[in-house]
Structures are given as C-alpha cells and as structure tokens.
Amino acid sequence: MQNYDVDILVSGGGVAGLTAAAVFGAAGFSVLCVDPTPPVTDRDAEGSDLRTTAFLQPAQALLEKAGLWQRVQADAAPLQIMRIVDAGGAQPEPRVVKDFNATDLSDLPFGWNLSNWLLRREFMARLNDLPNVEFRPGTGTKSVFTRDAMARVGLSDGSSVTCRLVIAADGRNSPVRNAMGIKVKTTRYGQKALAFAVTHPIPHENVSTEIHRSGGPFTLVPLPDYQGMPSSAVVWMERGPEAMRLASLAEDDFEAAMTERSCSLFGPLKLASRRSVWPIISQVADRMQGERVALVAEAAHVVPPIGAQGLNMSLGDMRVLLELAEAAPERLGDARMLDTYNRRRHAEVRARVAGIDLLNRASMLQSRPLRDLRAVGLNAIYSLAPVRKTMMQMGLGARG
Ligand SMILES: Cc1cc2nc3c(=O)[nH]c(=O)nc-3n(C[C@H](O)[C@H](O)[C@H](O)COP(=O)(O)OP(=O)(O)OC[C@H]3O[C@@H](n4cnc5c(N)ncnc54)[C@H](O)[C@@H]3O)c2cc1C
C-alpha cells in the first residue's frame, strides 16, 4: 500500500493504456498506469490477444515520438493495397474486386500490421525504460474522487493516487467512466468476430483483403512469414450463433470453411494459432471528459473491426490530449483543457462510429437484391477518382 502523487494516472493497461503511458511519459509527465489483469506477452500462451492492429499512417509519428515505433517496426508488415472484394452472388466467388493503392496518396504504405500480444510485450518494455513512468499490472482502479484542482484515485491494493489528470483507458465497460456517471449509447448487431492467424501458399504481397458476402466481412491482413510460410491475420465476422458454430468446428472442417469463405484467393488456408471470439458492438460515450478525467479508446468509443479504425481513433484521442498538455502543461487536466479535448474529438468520433456502423450493416446484408445493390455501390465509389481518393484519406484519418 502506497500513496502516489503523479501528473497522470492511466487507468487500464491494454494496448491503448500502455500507449498513453508511453506518450505522456516520453513528453516528461510523471505517469502511473494500473491494470488488474497482467498482460499476456507470449503468442501461444492461454489468454494472449491474437488480434492484430493495423496502425494507419498518422499513427507512426505519435508512436515514434513515444519511443514505441522503434521497438516494433522490425516486426511490422506493411499494408500497400486495400482490396475490397464483393462475393455476394449465388456462389462464394469474387464478382467485384477493387484495389485501393497507397501510391495514390503518397510514397508511404497505408499502414503497418502488428500483433497485439507483441505490442503489449514491447510497449511494457518501453515503459520500463522511462524513469518517470510506473506500470503496476495486477492492480486496478477502485474509486475516483475529483475536485476542481485534482483527482484522488483509490486502487484495489488499498493505495491512493493524487493526480492532475486521470486518463480512462479501461475498456468498453470503463469503471472510471461509470464512476463519473458518463452514459453511453450502445448498438448491438448480434454479431461476433473470430480472430486468428493463418498461413497460405499464395503470398499476400502486402495486400489487405476484405471479402464481403453476408454476416459481416472476412478480412485477411498481412503478417510477416510464419514458419517459412506467407501468413495473415484473419478477422471473420458472422452472426453470433454461426460464429460460435465455426469456433467449435474441428480444425480440418474449420480450415475448409474458411478457405471457401476466402474464395480460395490465397489457396487453402491453414490455422496458425488458436481461434479467439470477440463480441461486436458500436458504442459512444455521451462526452469524452469529466472533472479531471479524459476518456480515451474503448472507454470512449467502440466500433466493429472494419477499416482498422478502433485503435487508430484512440491514437487520435491521445494526439489531441498530448497537444493540449504540451501547449499548457500547467493547465494539465483543468476544465478548459478537457472541454477543448471533448470539443475537438467527440464530433469526429461520433461521425466515424456512424460511418462504420453503416459499412457493417452493408456487409451483414442477407438478401440478394440488397447485396447486388452493395456491389453496384462499390463499383460507383471506385469509378469516381476524387471520391475514391477522399474515401482513402478519410479512412486514414487524414480528413474528418
Ligand atoms: C477482432 C478485432 C480486430 C481489431 N482490429 C483492429 C485494427 O486492425 N486496427 C485498430 O485500430 N483497431 C482494431 N481493433 C480495435 C482494437 O483492438 C481496440 O480498439 C483496442 O484493442 C482496445 O483497446 P483498449 O485498450 O481501449 O481496450 P482493452 O484492450 O479492453 O483494454 C482495457 C484494459 O482496461 C483494464 N481494466 C478493466 N478494469 C480496470 C480497472 N478497474 N482499473 C484499471 N484497468 C482496468 C482491462 O484489464 C484491460 O486490460 C480490433 C478489434 C477487434 C475486436
């Protein structure tokens, strides 16, 4: 049991919380980060996070400034082309294929894909190098008491923390958000995502492929080779019962099912990890700030995994918070700073959540005529070069 006095308490040590701790620690603020669940940092260990994060272009500068990019760049798979495939016809085969190429925007790839378990390992190592940052896995936030001038946070081990700013990065059921009485609007789709890694005989050539049929997209995102074979991370979204059925299939049957769902674009797919299942919702907090509290990442917004928006939006939150904190460090966590944070982030977050909600509903379509309409829509968007380019820029977060 200890009493801490720090600039910032980060509640939550998921990928977003660890990033926030490094971002503000590297900027010179004293930071304590807590999480009741110690991160699993070994790919094949029970409970490891088998999702990957496609960090889009704007993420790189922030991660570099925080000293995080340097630790992971050797393991990052570049994403040069985003391929959208509509396979919504009678047979599971591609009928519209459109490539969005990063060269249309700049010399850089759209982004880089990294495994979440590896991010946790490397981001934790970075926190160890920062003398002004302490990470305490195994300890959670228990109570939050705020005044105009400071916040006092009680921890699960009986310790108490006095700080100027609480960054709530404690996930979609955020205890800090609940303690502040901030409400959320939640949309449920009755859908789940299976996340796992595969190997395949046909190389991905740095193309991320999103295949739409019904039930949700089937997305393959490039990974570095695994055991000498080309490898991809897969996110397969389906209605809940179908996702659970797939998750419990014998390995051979599952491999046959996913190869068919992938339209065999990469040849026969082989499982290269466990299968993990994630519930899919959209959620937005009514506001992203409270007295001495900033909500970031899934504590503030949750989206279905389409277009790699989730964590990239969270980095957008941190970019704005950091900019405000560095512009006036003496006002860290005061009402003006947090009002500005909310004003600059909340409208954009709500617009993005609404956009992804629409894309997800289009991808879930069961009825053939509507699926046909979706294919027509994809063709139309693609054929207009300025629309195509704007969509790509918006996807990267370069345009609101
Ligand atoms: C299948 C799938 C694929 C995805 N792919 C991408 C992608 O390619 N690109 C992208 O940008 N995003 C992607 N996302 C979204 C991204 O994974 C999430 O945005 C991100 O992992 C959420 O991070 P988080 O840290 O906010 O939440 P979490 O990972 O849920 O972390 C919250 C943490 O808070 C902790 N916590 C809980 N209670 C307390 C407490 N009392 N005190 C302190 N801590 C507490 C929890 O233990 C947890 O570690 C994907 C999501 C899914 C489901």
GROMACS .gro file of C-alpha atoms and ligand atoms in nm:
model
  453
    1MET     CA    1   0.000   0.000   0.000
    2GLN     CA    2   0.143   0.334  -0.106
    3ASN     CA    3   0.045   0.695  -0.164
    4TYR     CA    4   0.134   0.825  -0.508
    5ASP     CA    5   0.148   1.183  -0.630
    6VAL     CA    6   0.176   1.195  -1.010
    7ASP     CA    7   0.072   1.414  -1.301
    8ILE     CA    8  -0.133   1.144  -1.471
    9LEU     CA    9  -0.300   0.819  -1.367
   10VAL     CA   10  -0.372   0.595  -1.666
   11SER     CA   11  -0.648   0.350  -1.572
   12GLY     CA   12  -0.608   0.046  -1.799
   13GLY     CA   13  -0.303  -0.125  -1.946
   14GLY     CA   14  -0.450  -0.259  -2.273
   15VAL     CA   15  -0.277  -0.151  -2.593
   16ALA     CA   16  -0.437   0.194  -2.560
   17GLY     CA   17  -0.343   0.243  -2.194
   18LEU     CA   18   0.017   0.132  -2.245
   19THR     CA   19   0.041   0.368  -2.542
   20ALA     CA   20  -0.099   0.658  -2.337
   21ALA     CA   21   0.151   0.592  -2.056
   22ALA     CA   22   0.443   0.596  -2.302
   23VAL     CA   23   0.314   0.900  -2.492
   24PHE     CA   24   0.281   1.115  -2.179
   25GLY     CA   25   0.588   0.966  -2.008
   26ALA     CA   26   0.807   1.043  -2.309
   27ALA     CA   27   0.671   1.401  -2.302
   28GLY     CA   28   0.805   1.439  -1.946
   29PHE     CA   29   0.490   1.392  -1.735
   30SER     CA   30   0.502   1.158  -1.435
   31VAL     CA   31   0.265   0.867  -1.501
   32LEU     CA   32   0.127   0.572  -1.308
   33CYS     CA   33  -0.055   0.309  -1.517
   34VAL     CA   34  -0.261   0.036  -1.350
   35ASP     CA   35  -0.447  -0.273  -1.473
   36PRO     CA   36  -0.590  -0.560  -1.268
   37THR     CA   37  -0.509  -0.813  -1.544
   38PRO     CA   38  -0.138  -0.867  -1.612
   39PRO     CA   39  -0.074  -0.854  -1.991
   40VAL     CA   40  -0.006  -1.186  -2.167
   41THR     CA   41   0.305  -1.130  -2.378
   42ASP     CA   42   0.359  -1.475  -2.527
   43ARG     CA   43   0.180  -1.554  -2.857
   44ASP     CA   44   0.084  -1.913  -2.771
   45ALA     CA   45   0.000  -1.866  -2.403
   46GLU     CA   46  -0.362  -1.903  -2.287
   47GLY     CA   47  -0.535  -1.565  -2.293
   48SER     CA   48  -0.294  -1.399  -2.538
   49ASP     CA   49  -0.458  -1.134  -2.758
   50LEU     CA   50  -0.448  -1.285  -3.108
   51ARG     CA   51  -0.590  -0.977  -3.274
   52THR     CA   52  -0.359  -0.758  -3.474
   53THR     CA   53  -0.362  -0.383  -3.509
   54ALA     CA   54  -0.320  -0.221  -3.846
   55PHE     CA   55  -0.160   0.110  -3.750
   56LEU     CA   56  -0.254   0.361  -4.016
   57GLN     CA   57  -0.005   0.620  -4.145
   58PRO     CA   58  -0.081   0.901  -3.894
   59ALA     CA   59  -0.009   0.660  -3.605
   60GLN     CA   60   0.358   0.628  -3.688
   61ALA     CA   61   0.468   0.977  -3.584
   62LEU     CA   62   0.296   0.953  -3.245
   63LEU     CA   63   0.441   0.607  -3.176
   64GLU     CA   64   0.785   0.728  -3.281
   65LYS     CA   65   0.767   1.032  -3.053
   66ALA     CA   66   0.675   0.800  -2.765
   67GLY     CA   67   0.973   0.571  -2.842
   68LEU     CA   68   0.736   0.285  -2.927
   69TRP     CA   69   0.772   0.260  -3.302
   70GLN     CA   70   1.145   0.192  -3.276
   71ARG     CA   71   1.068  -0.119  -3.070
   72VAL     CA   72   0.817  -0.276  -3.311
   73GLN     CA   73   0.900  -0.160  -3.662
   74ALA     CA   74   1.110  -0.470  -3.746
   75ASP     CA   75   0.803  -0.690  -3.684
   76ALA     CA   76   0.555  -0.473  -3.876
   77ALA     CA   77   0.402  -0.593  -4.204
   78PRO     CA   78   0.338  -0.300  -4.443
   79LEU     CA   79  -0.008  -0.259  -4.599
   80GLN     CA   80   0.029  -0.128  -4.952
   81ILE     CA   81  -0.308  -0.215  -5.106
   82MET     CA   82  -0.655  -0.240  -4.951
   83ARG     CA   83  -0.853  -0.483  -5.169
   84ILE     CA   84  -1.231  -0.489  -5.135
   85VAL     CA   85  -1.398  -0.798  -5.280
   86ASP     CA   86  -1.772  -0.841  -5.316
   87ALA     CA   87  -1.864  -1.210  -5.320
   88GLY     CA   88  -2.235  -1.159  -5.260
   89GLY     CA   89  -2.360  -1.354  -5.566
   90ALA     CA   90  -2.514  -1.703  -5.571
   91GLN     CA   91  -2.174  -1.871  -5.531
   92PRO     CA   92  -1.895  -1.772  -5.286
   93GLU     CA   93  -1.672  -1.628  -5.556
   94PRO     CA   94  -1.542  -1.276  -5.627
   95ARG     CA   95  -1.768  -1.073  -5.856
   96VAL     CA   96  -1.634  -0.722  -5.791
   97VAL     CA   97  -1.267  -0.667  -5.690
   98LYS     CA   98  -1.137  -0.315  -5.628
   99ASP     CA   99  -0.785  -0.220  -5.522
  100PHE     CA  100  -0.721   0.097  -5.324
  101ASN     CA  101  -0.347   0.160  -5.364
  102ALA     CA  102  -0.149   0.372  -5.115
  103THR     CA  103   0.060   0.513  -5.403
  104ASP     CA  104  -0.249   0.721  -5.499
  105LEU     CA  105  -0.189   0.922  -5.180
  106SER     CA  106   0.184   0.918  -5.102
  107ASP     CA  107   0.506   0.713  -5.109
  108LEU     CA  108   0.417   0.550  -4.777
  109PRO     CA  109   0.206   0.238  -4.728
  110PHE     CA  110  -0.144   0.283  -4.578
  111GLY     CA  111  -0.012   0.142  -4.253
  112TRP     CA  112   0.164  -0.144  -4.078
  113ASN     CA  113   0.017  -0.452  -3.912
  114LEU     CA  114   0.137  -0.576  -3.574
  115SER     CA  115   0.021  -0.849  -3.336
  116ASN     CA  116  -0.144  -0.726  -3.016
  117TRP     CA  117   0.043  -0.971  -2.788
  118LEU     CA  118   0.371  -0.837  -2.929
  119LEU     CA  119   0.260  -0.476  -2.885
  120ARG     CA  120   0.191  -0.547  -2.517
  121ARG     CA  121   0.538  -0.702  -2.470
  122GLU     CA  122   0.726  -0.422  -2.644
  123PHE     CA  123   0.518  -0.134  -2.504
  124MET     CA  124   0.569  -0.268  -2.150
  125ALA     CA  125   0.944  -0.285  -2.215
  126ARG     CA  126   0.937   0.078  -2.326
  127LEU     CA  127   0.760   0.180  -2.002
  128ASN     CA  128   1.038   0.007  -1.807
  129ASP     CA  129   1.290   0.238  -1.977
  130LEU     CA  130   1.105   0.555  -1.874
  131PRO     CA  131   1.211   0.660  -1.521
  132ASN     CA  132   0.904   0.883  -1.475
  133VAL     CA  133   0.655   0.605  -1.562
  134GLU     CA  134   0.545   0.318  -1.341
  135PHE     CA  135   0.327   0.032  -1.466
  136ARG     CA  136   0.152  -0.175  -1.199
  137PRO     CA  137  -0.012  -0.484  -1.351
  138GLY     CA  138  -0.229  -0.671  -1.101
  139THR     CA  139  -0.371  -0.350  -0.950
  140GLY     CA  140  -0.695  -0.188  -1.064
  141THR     CA  141  -0.875   0.140  -1.017
  142LYS     CA  142  -1.135   0.107  -0.743
  143SER     CA  143  -1.267   0.457  -0.672
  144VAL     CA  144  -1.241   0.804  -0.823
  145PHE     CA  145  -1.296   1.123  -0.629
  146THR     CA  146  -1.244   1.455  -0.805
  147ARG     CA  147  -1.221   1.820  -0.712
  148ASP     CA  148  -1.164   2.122  -0.933
  149ALA     CA  149  -0.786   2.113  -0.866
  150MET     CA  150  -0.707   1.739  -0.856
  151ALA     CA  151  -0.831   1.381  -0.860
  152ARG     CA  152  -0.783   1.116  -0.593
  153VAL     CA  153  -0.797   0.757  -0.714
  154GLY     CA  154  -0.822   0.455  -0.485
  155LEU     CA  155  -0.653   0.137  -0.608
  156SER     CA  156  -0.752  -0.225  -0.546
  157ASP     CA  157  -0.448  -0.285  -0.320
  158GLY     CA  158  -0.553   0.000  -0.089
  159SER     CA  159  -0.306   0.253  -0.235
  160SER     CA  160  -0.418   0.605  -0.314
  161VAL     CA  161  -0.314   0.827  -0.604
  162THR     CA  162  -0.333   1.205  -0.622
  163CYS     CA  163  -0.305   1.335  -0.978
  164ARG     CA  164  -0.398   1.621  -1.206
  165LEU     CA  165  -0.542   1.407  -1.485
  166VAL     CA  166  -0.698   1.061  -1.499
  167ILE     CA  167  -0.684   0.903  -1.844
  168ALA     CA  168  -0.955   0.638  -1.858
  169ALA     CA  169  -0.827   0.366  -2.095
  170ASP     CA  170  -1.002   0.090  -1.905
  171GLY     CA  171  -1.210  -0.051  -2.187
  172ARG     CA  172  -1.571  -0.063  -2.305
  173ASN     CA  173  -1.708  -0.115  -1.950
  174SER     CA  174  -1.479   0.157  -1.813
  175PRO     CA  175  -1.504   0.173  -1.433
  176VAL     CA  176  -1.373   0.532  -1.438
  177ARG     CA  177  -1.643   0.635  -1.687
  178ASN     CA  178  -1.907   0.470  -1.470
  179ALA     CA  179  -1.771   0.640  -1.158
  180MET     CA  180  -1.806   0.975  -1.336
  181GLY     CA  181  -2.168   0.894  -1.431
  182ILE     CA  182  -2.099   0.933  -1.805
  183LYS     CA  183  -2.358   0.742  -2.009
  184VAL     CA  184  -2.300   0.554  -2.336
  185LYS     CA  185  -2.512   0.476  -2.641
  186THR     CA  186  -2.464   0.112  -2.744
  187THR     CA  187  -2.568  -0.060  -3.069
  188ARG     CA  188  -2.572  -0.440  -3.079
  189TYR     CA  189  -2.557  -0.630  -3.407
  190GLY     CA  190  -2.596  -0.989  -3.282
  191GLN     CA  191  -2.258  -1.044  -3.441
  192LYS     CA  192  -1.923  -1.184  -3.329
  193ALA     CA  193  -1.573  -1.178  -3.477
  194LEU     CA  194  -1.336  -1.471  -3.493
  195ALA     CA  195  -0.973  -1.356  -3.482
  196PHE     CA  196  -0.683  -1.589  -3.560
  197ALA     CA  197  -0.371  -1.629  -3.775
  198VAL     CA  198  -0.337  -1.841  -4.090
  199THR     CA  199  -0.070  -1.949  -4.332
  200HIS     CA  200  -0.137  -1.983  -4.705
  201PRO     CA  201   0.057  -2.092  -5.016
  202ILE     CA  202  -0.018  -1.779  -5.223
  203PRO     CA  203   0.175  -1.474  -5.089
  204HIS     CA  204  -0.028  -1.172  -4.975
  205GLU     CA  205   0.214  -0.924  -5.138
  206ASN     CA  206   0.125  -0.664  -4.871
  207VAL     CA  207  -0.239  -0.658  -4.979
  208SER     CA  208  -0.506  -0.642  -4.710
  209THR     CA  209  -0.817  -0.818  -4.844
  210GLU     CA  210  -1.173  -0.759  -4.718
  211ILE     CA  211  -1.427  -1.005  -4.863
  212HIS     CA  212  -1.800  -0.926  -4.831
  213ARG     CA  213  -2.073  -1.184  -4.869
  214SER     CA  214  -2.318  -1.186  -4.577
  215GLY     CA  215  -2.295  -1.190  -4.197
  216GLY     CA  216  -2.000  -0.945  -4.200
  217PRO     CA  217  -1.662  -0.908  -4.369
  218PHE     CA  218  -1.389  -1.173  -4.385
  219THR     CA  219  -1.061  -0.980  -4.371
  220LEU     CA  220  -0.706  -1.102  -4.422
  221VAL     CA  221  -0.437  -0.859  -4.307
  222PRO     CA  222  -0.070  -0.928  -4.390
  223LEU     CA  223   0.167  -1.058  -4.124
  224PRO     CA  224   0.537  -1.143  -4.160
  225ASP     CA  225   0.600  -1.505  -4.273
  226TYR     CA  226   0.527  -1.768  -4.007
  227GLN     CA  227   0.735  -2.087  -4.000
  228GLY     CA  228   0.853  -2.016  -4.356
  229MET     CA  229   0.502  -1.967  -4.500
  230PRO     CA  230   0.317  -1.649  -4.602
  231SER     CA  231   0.088  -1.556  -4.315
  232SER     CA  232  -0.210  -1.329  -4.247
  233ALA     CA  233  -0.424  -1.226  -3.953
  234VAL     CA  234  -0.791  -1.303  -4.013
  235VAL     CA  235  -1.096  -1.129  -3.871
  236TRP     CA  236  -1.411  -1.320  -3.968
  237MET     CA  237  -1.737  -1.157  -3.866
  238GLU     CA  238  -2.060  -1.355  -3.860
  239ARG     CA  239  -2.393  -1.357  -3.679
  240GLY     CA  240  -2.337  -1.480  -3.321
  241PRO     CA  241  -2.464  -1.842  -3.346
  242GLU     CA  242  -2.280  -1.901  -3.674
  243ALA     CA  243  -1.957  -1.757  -3.528
  244MET     CA  244  -1.987  -1.991  -3.227
  245ARG     CA  245  -2.053  -2.289  -3.457
  246LEU     CA  246  -1.743  -2.206  -3.661
  247ALA     CA  247  -1.534  -2.159  -3.347
  248SER     CA  248  -1.617  -2.511  -3.230
  249LEU     CA  249  -1.560  -2.691  -3.563
  250ALA     CA  250  -1.283  -2.948  -3.582
  251GLU     CA  251  -0.966  -2.792  -3.726
  252ASP     CA  252  -0.996  -2.961  -4.070
  253ASP     CA  253  -1.360  -2.860  -4.108
  254PHE     CA  254  -1.283  -2.506  -3.998
  255GLU     CA  255  -0.999  -2.481  -4.250
  256ALA     CA  256  -1.230  -2.600  -4.528
  257ALA     CA  257  -1.497  -2.347  -4.424
  258MET     CA  258  -1.258  -2.051  -4.411
  259THR     CA  259  -1.095  -2.145  -4.741
  260GLU     CA  260  -1.440  -2.140  -4.904
  261ARG     CA  261  -1.530  -1.809  -4.731
  262SER     CA  262  -1.199  -1.658  -4.855
  263CYS     CA  263  -1.300  -1.757  -5.211
  264SER     CA  264  -0.969  -1.953  -5.214
  265LEU     CA  265  -0.794  -1.628  -5.308
  266PHE     CA  266  -0.479  -1.736  -5.121
  267GLY     CA  267  -0.514  -2.112  -5.176
  268PRO     CA  268  -0.600  -2.348  -4.889
  269LEU     CA  269  -0.583  -2.161  -4.556
  270LYS     CA  270  -0.420  -2.334  -4.255
  271LEU     CA  271  -0.476  -2.230  -3.895
  272ALA     CA  272  -0.157  -2.093  -3.736
  273SER     CA  273  -0.298  -2.001  -3.394
  274ARG     CA  274  -0.591  -2.059  -3.159
  275ARG     CA  275  -0.928  -1.910  -3.260
  276SER     CA  276  -1.050  -1.624  -3.039
  277VAL     CA  277  -1.404  -1.484  -3.039
  278TRP     CA  278  -1.496  -1.117  -2.984
  279PRO     CA  279  -1.841  -0.963  -2.940
  280ILE     CA  280  -1.915  -0.683  -3.186
  281ILE     CA  281  -2.086  -0.360  -3.084
  282SER     CA  282  -2.076   0.010  -3.155
  283GLN     CA  283  -2.065   0.239  -2.855
  284VAL     CA  284  -2.007   0.609  -2.792
  285ALA     CA  285  -1.985   0.789  -2.461
  286ASP     CA  286  -2.213   1.093  -2.422
  287ARG     CA  287  -1.900   1.300  -2.362
  288MET     CA  288  -1.529   1.227  -2.351
  289GLN     CA  289  -1.447   1.427  -2.041
  290GLY     CA  290  -1.544   1.471  -1.676
  291GLU     CA  291  -1.387   1.670  -1.393
  292ARG     CA  292  -1.011   1.586  -1.413
  293VAL     CA  293  -1.093   1.287  -1.635
  294ALA     CA  294  -1.036   1.222  -2.008
  295LEU     CA  295  -1.192   0.914  -2.171
  296VAL     CA  296  -0.985   0.757  -2.449
  297ALA     CA  297  -1.006   0.445  -2.668
  298GLU     CA  298  -1.279   0.189  -2.595
  299ALA     CA  299  -1.376   0.371  -2.275
  300ALA     CA  300  -1.498   0.644  -2.513
  301HIS     CA  301  -1.580   0.461  -2.839
  302VAL     CA  302  -1.610   0.105  -2.970
  303VAL     CA  303  -1.655   0.015  -3.337
  304PRO     CA  304  -1.677  -0.309  -3.535
  305PRO     CA  305  -1.333  -0.404  -3.674
  306ILE     CA  306  -1.375  -0.258  -4.023
  307GLY     CA  307  -1.115  -0.036  -4.187
  308ALA     CA  308  -0.877  -0.061  -3.888
  309GLN     CA  309  -1.042   0.232  -3.713
  310GLY     CA  310  -1.063   0.128  -3.342
  311LEU     CA  311  -0.718   0.183  -3.202
  312ASN     CA  312  -0.633   0.439  -3.467
  313MET     CA  313  -0.919   0.657  -3.339
  314SER     CA  314  -0.775   0.608  -2.991
  315LEU     CA  315  -0.440   0.739  -3.109
  316GLY     CA  316  -0.631   1.039  -3.243
  317ASP     CA  317  -0.761   1.096  -2.888
  318MET     CA  318  -0.408   1.084  -2.749
  319ARG     CA  319  -0.268   1.312  -3.018
  320VAL     CA  320  -0.514   1.586  -2.923
  321LEU     CA  321  -0.469   1.536  -2.546
  322LEU     CA  322  -0.091   1.549  -2.583
  323GLU     CA  323  -0.103   1.860  -2.798
  324LEU     CA  324  -0.317   2.037  -2.535
  325ALA     CA  325  -0.099   1.916  -2.247
  326GLU     CA  326   0.224   2.026  -2.414
  327ALA     CA  327   0.080   2.364  -2.513
  328ALA     CA  328  -0.001   2.446  -2.146
  329PRO     CA  329   0.148   2.188  -1.906
  330GLU     CA  330   0.048   2.396  -1.603
  331ARG     CA  331  -0.317   2.350  -1.704
  332LEU     CA  332  -0.296   1.972  -1.736
  333GLY     CA  333  -0.639   1.824  -1.661
  334ASP     CA  334  -0.819   2.154  -1.591
  335ALA     CA  335  -1.173   2.220  -1.711
  336ARG     CA  336  -1.068   2.433  -2.009
  337MET     CA  337  -0.822   2.177  -2.139
  338LEU     CA  338  -1.073   1.892  -2.107
  339ASP     CA  339  -1.360   2.090  -2.261
  340THR     CA  340  -1.138   2.163  -2.560
  341TYR     CA  341  -1.044   1.795  -2.579
  342ASN     CA  342  -1.410   1.695  -2.584
  343ARG     CA  343  -1.496   1.957  -2.847
  344ARG     CA  344  -1.214   1.851  -3.077
  345ARG     CA  345  -1.273   1.476  -3.050
  346HIS     CA  346  -1.635   1.400  -2.978
  347ALA     CA  347  -1.797   1.513  -3.305
  348GLU     CA  348  -1.533   1.337  -3.515
  349VAL     CA  349  -1.562   1.019  -3.308
  350ARG     CA  350  -1.941   1.017  -3.344
  351ALA     CA  351  -1.915   1.066  -3.721
  352ARG     CA  352  -1.668   0.780  -3.755
  353VAL     CA  353  -1.875   0.546  -3.541
  354ALA     CA  354  -2.182   0.628  -3.757
  355GLY     CA  355  -1.983   0.564  -4.078
  356ILE     CA  356  -1.850   0.227  -3.960
  357ASP     CA  357  -2.197   0.130  -3.838
  358LEU     CA  358  -2.325   0.183  -4.194
  359LEU     CA  359  -2.042  -0.017  -4.352
  360ASN     CA  360  -2.102  -0.301  -4.109
  361ARG     CA  361  -2.476  -0.309  -4.183
  362ALA     CA  362  -2.400  -0.317  -4.557
  363SER     CA  363  -2.158  -0.605  -4.506
  364MET     CA  364  -2.411  -0.805  -4.299
  365LEU     CA  365  -2.681  -0.799  -4.569
  366GLN     CA  366  -2.852  -1.135  -4.628
  367SER     CA  367  -3.097  -1.053  -4.908
  368ARG     CA  368  -2.963  -1.100  -5.263
  369PRO     CA  369  -3.111  -0.778  -5.414
  370LEU     CA  370  -2.951  -0.569  -5.139
  371ARG     CA  371  -2.621  -0.750  -5.181
  372ASP     CA  372  -2.641  -0.673  -5.554
  373LEU     CA  373  -2.700  -0.308  -5.469
  374ARG     CA  374  -2.393  -0.314  -5.245
  375ALA     CA  375  -2.180  -0.437  -5.538
  376VAL     CA  376  -2.318  -0.156  -5.757
  377GLY     CA  377  -2.231   0.095  -5.482
  378LEU     CA  378  -1.874  -0.032  -5.458
  379ASN     CA  379  -1.833  -0.001  -5.836
  380ALA     CA  380  -1.973   0.352  -5.831
  381ILE     CA  381  -1.749   0.475  -5.548
  382TYR     CA  382  -1.446   0.323  -5.711
  383SER     CA  383  -1.506   0.461  -6.059
  384LEU     CA  384  -1.504   0.824  -5.939
  385ALA     CA  385  -1.136   0.900  -5.873
  386PRO     CA  386  -1.190   1.205  -5.643
  387VAL     CA  387  -1.447   1.013  -5.433
  388ARG     CA  388  -1.210   0.717  -5.416
  389LYS     CA  389  -0.924   0.938  -5.301
  390THR     CA  390  -1.135   1.119  -5.041
  391MET     CA  391  -1.255   0.785  -4.903
  392MET     CA  392  -0.894   0.670  -4.867
  393GLN     CA  393  -0.792   0.991  -4.691
  394MET     CA  394  -1.090   0.968  -4.458
  395GLY     CA  395  -1.006   0.605  -4.382
  396LEU     CA  396  -0.657   0.710  -4.277
  397GLY     CA  397  -0.794   0.985  -4.055
  398ALA     CA  398  -0.623   1.246  -4.271
  399ARG     CA  399  -0.965   1.407  -4.338
  400GLY     CA  400  -1.257   1.435  -4.100
  401LIG     C1  401  -1.135  -0.861  -3.384
  401LIG     C2  402  -1.086  -0.719  -3.368
  401LIG     C3  403  -0.989  -0.668  -3.454
  401LIG     C4  404  -0.943  -0.535  -3.441
  401LIG     N1  405  -0.851  -0.484  -3.531
  401LIG     C5  406  -0.813  -0.354  -3.522
  401LIG     C6  407  -0.720  -0.295  -3.615
  401LIG     O1  408  -0.672  -0.360  -3.708
  401LIG     N2  409  -0.685  -0.162  -3.601
  401LIG     C7  410  -0.737  -0.088  -3.500
  401LIG     O2  411  -0.705   0.032  -3.491
  401LIG     N3  412  -0.821  -0.141  -3.408
  401LIG     C8  413  -0.861  -0.271  -3.418
  401LIG     N4  414  -0.948  -0.324  -3.326
  401LIG     C9  415  -0.986  -0.244  -3.212
  401LIG    C10  416  -0.877  -0.252  -3.107
  401LIG     O3  417  -0.837  -0.385  -3.084
  401LIG    C11  418  -0.928  -0.194  -2.981
  401LIG     O4  419  -0.961  -0.059  -3.007
  401LIG    C12  420  -0.824  -0.195  -2.874
  401LIG     O5  421  -0.765  -0.318  -2.853
  401LIG    C13  422  -0.896  -0.158  -2.747
  401LIG     O6  423  -0.803  -0.115  -2.665
  401LIG     P1  424  -0.837  -0.059  -2.520
  401LIG     O7  425  -0.703  -0.054  -2.459
  401LIG     O8  426  -0.921   0.060  -2.527
  401LIG     O9  427  -0.932  -0.169  -2.450
  401LIG     P2  428  -0.894  -0.307  -2.382
  401LIG    O10  429  -0.798  -0.385  -2.464
  401LIG    O11  430  -1.024  -0.370  -2.347
  401LIG    O12  431  -0.817  -0.262  -2.251
  401LIG    C14  432  -0.881  -0.215  -2.138
  401LIG    C15  433  -0.799  -0.254  -2.018
  401LIG    O13  434  -0.857  -0.197  -1.902
  401LIG    C16  435  -0.837  -0.287  -1.798
  401LIG     N5  436  -0.927  -0.261  -1.685
  401LIG    C17  437  -1.051  -0.310  -1.661
  401LIG     N6  438  -1.094  -0.271  -1.541
  401LIG    C18  439  -0.996  -0.192  -1.488
  401LIG    C19  440  -0.981  -0.120  -1.366
  401LIG     N7  441  -1.075  -0.125  -1.269
  401LIG     N8  442  -0.869  -0.049  -1.346
  401LIG    C20  443  -0.772  -0.044  -1.440
  401LIG     N9  444  -0.780  -0.111  -1.558
  401LIG    C21  445  -0.890  -0.184  -1.580
  401LIG    C22  446  -0.860  -0.425  -1.861
  401LIG    O14  447  -0.799  -0.528  -1.783
  401LIG    C23  448  -0.793  -0.406  -1.996
  401LIG    O15  449  -0.659  -0.450  -1.998
  401LIG    C24  450  -0.996  -0.454  -3.339
  401LIG    C25  451  -1.093  -0.505  -3.250
  401LIG    C26  452  -1.140  -0.637  -3.266
  401LIG    C27  453  -1.248  -0.689  -3.172
   0.00000   0.00000   0.00000
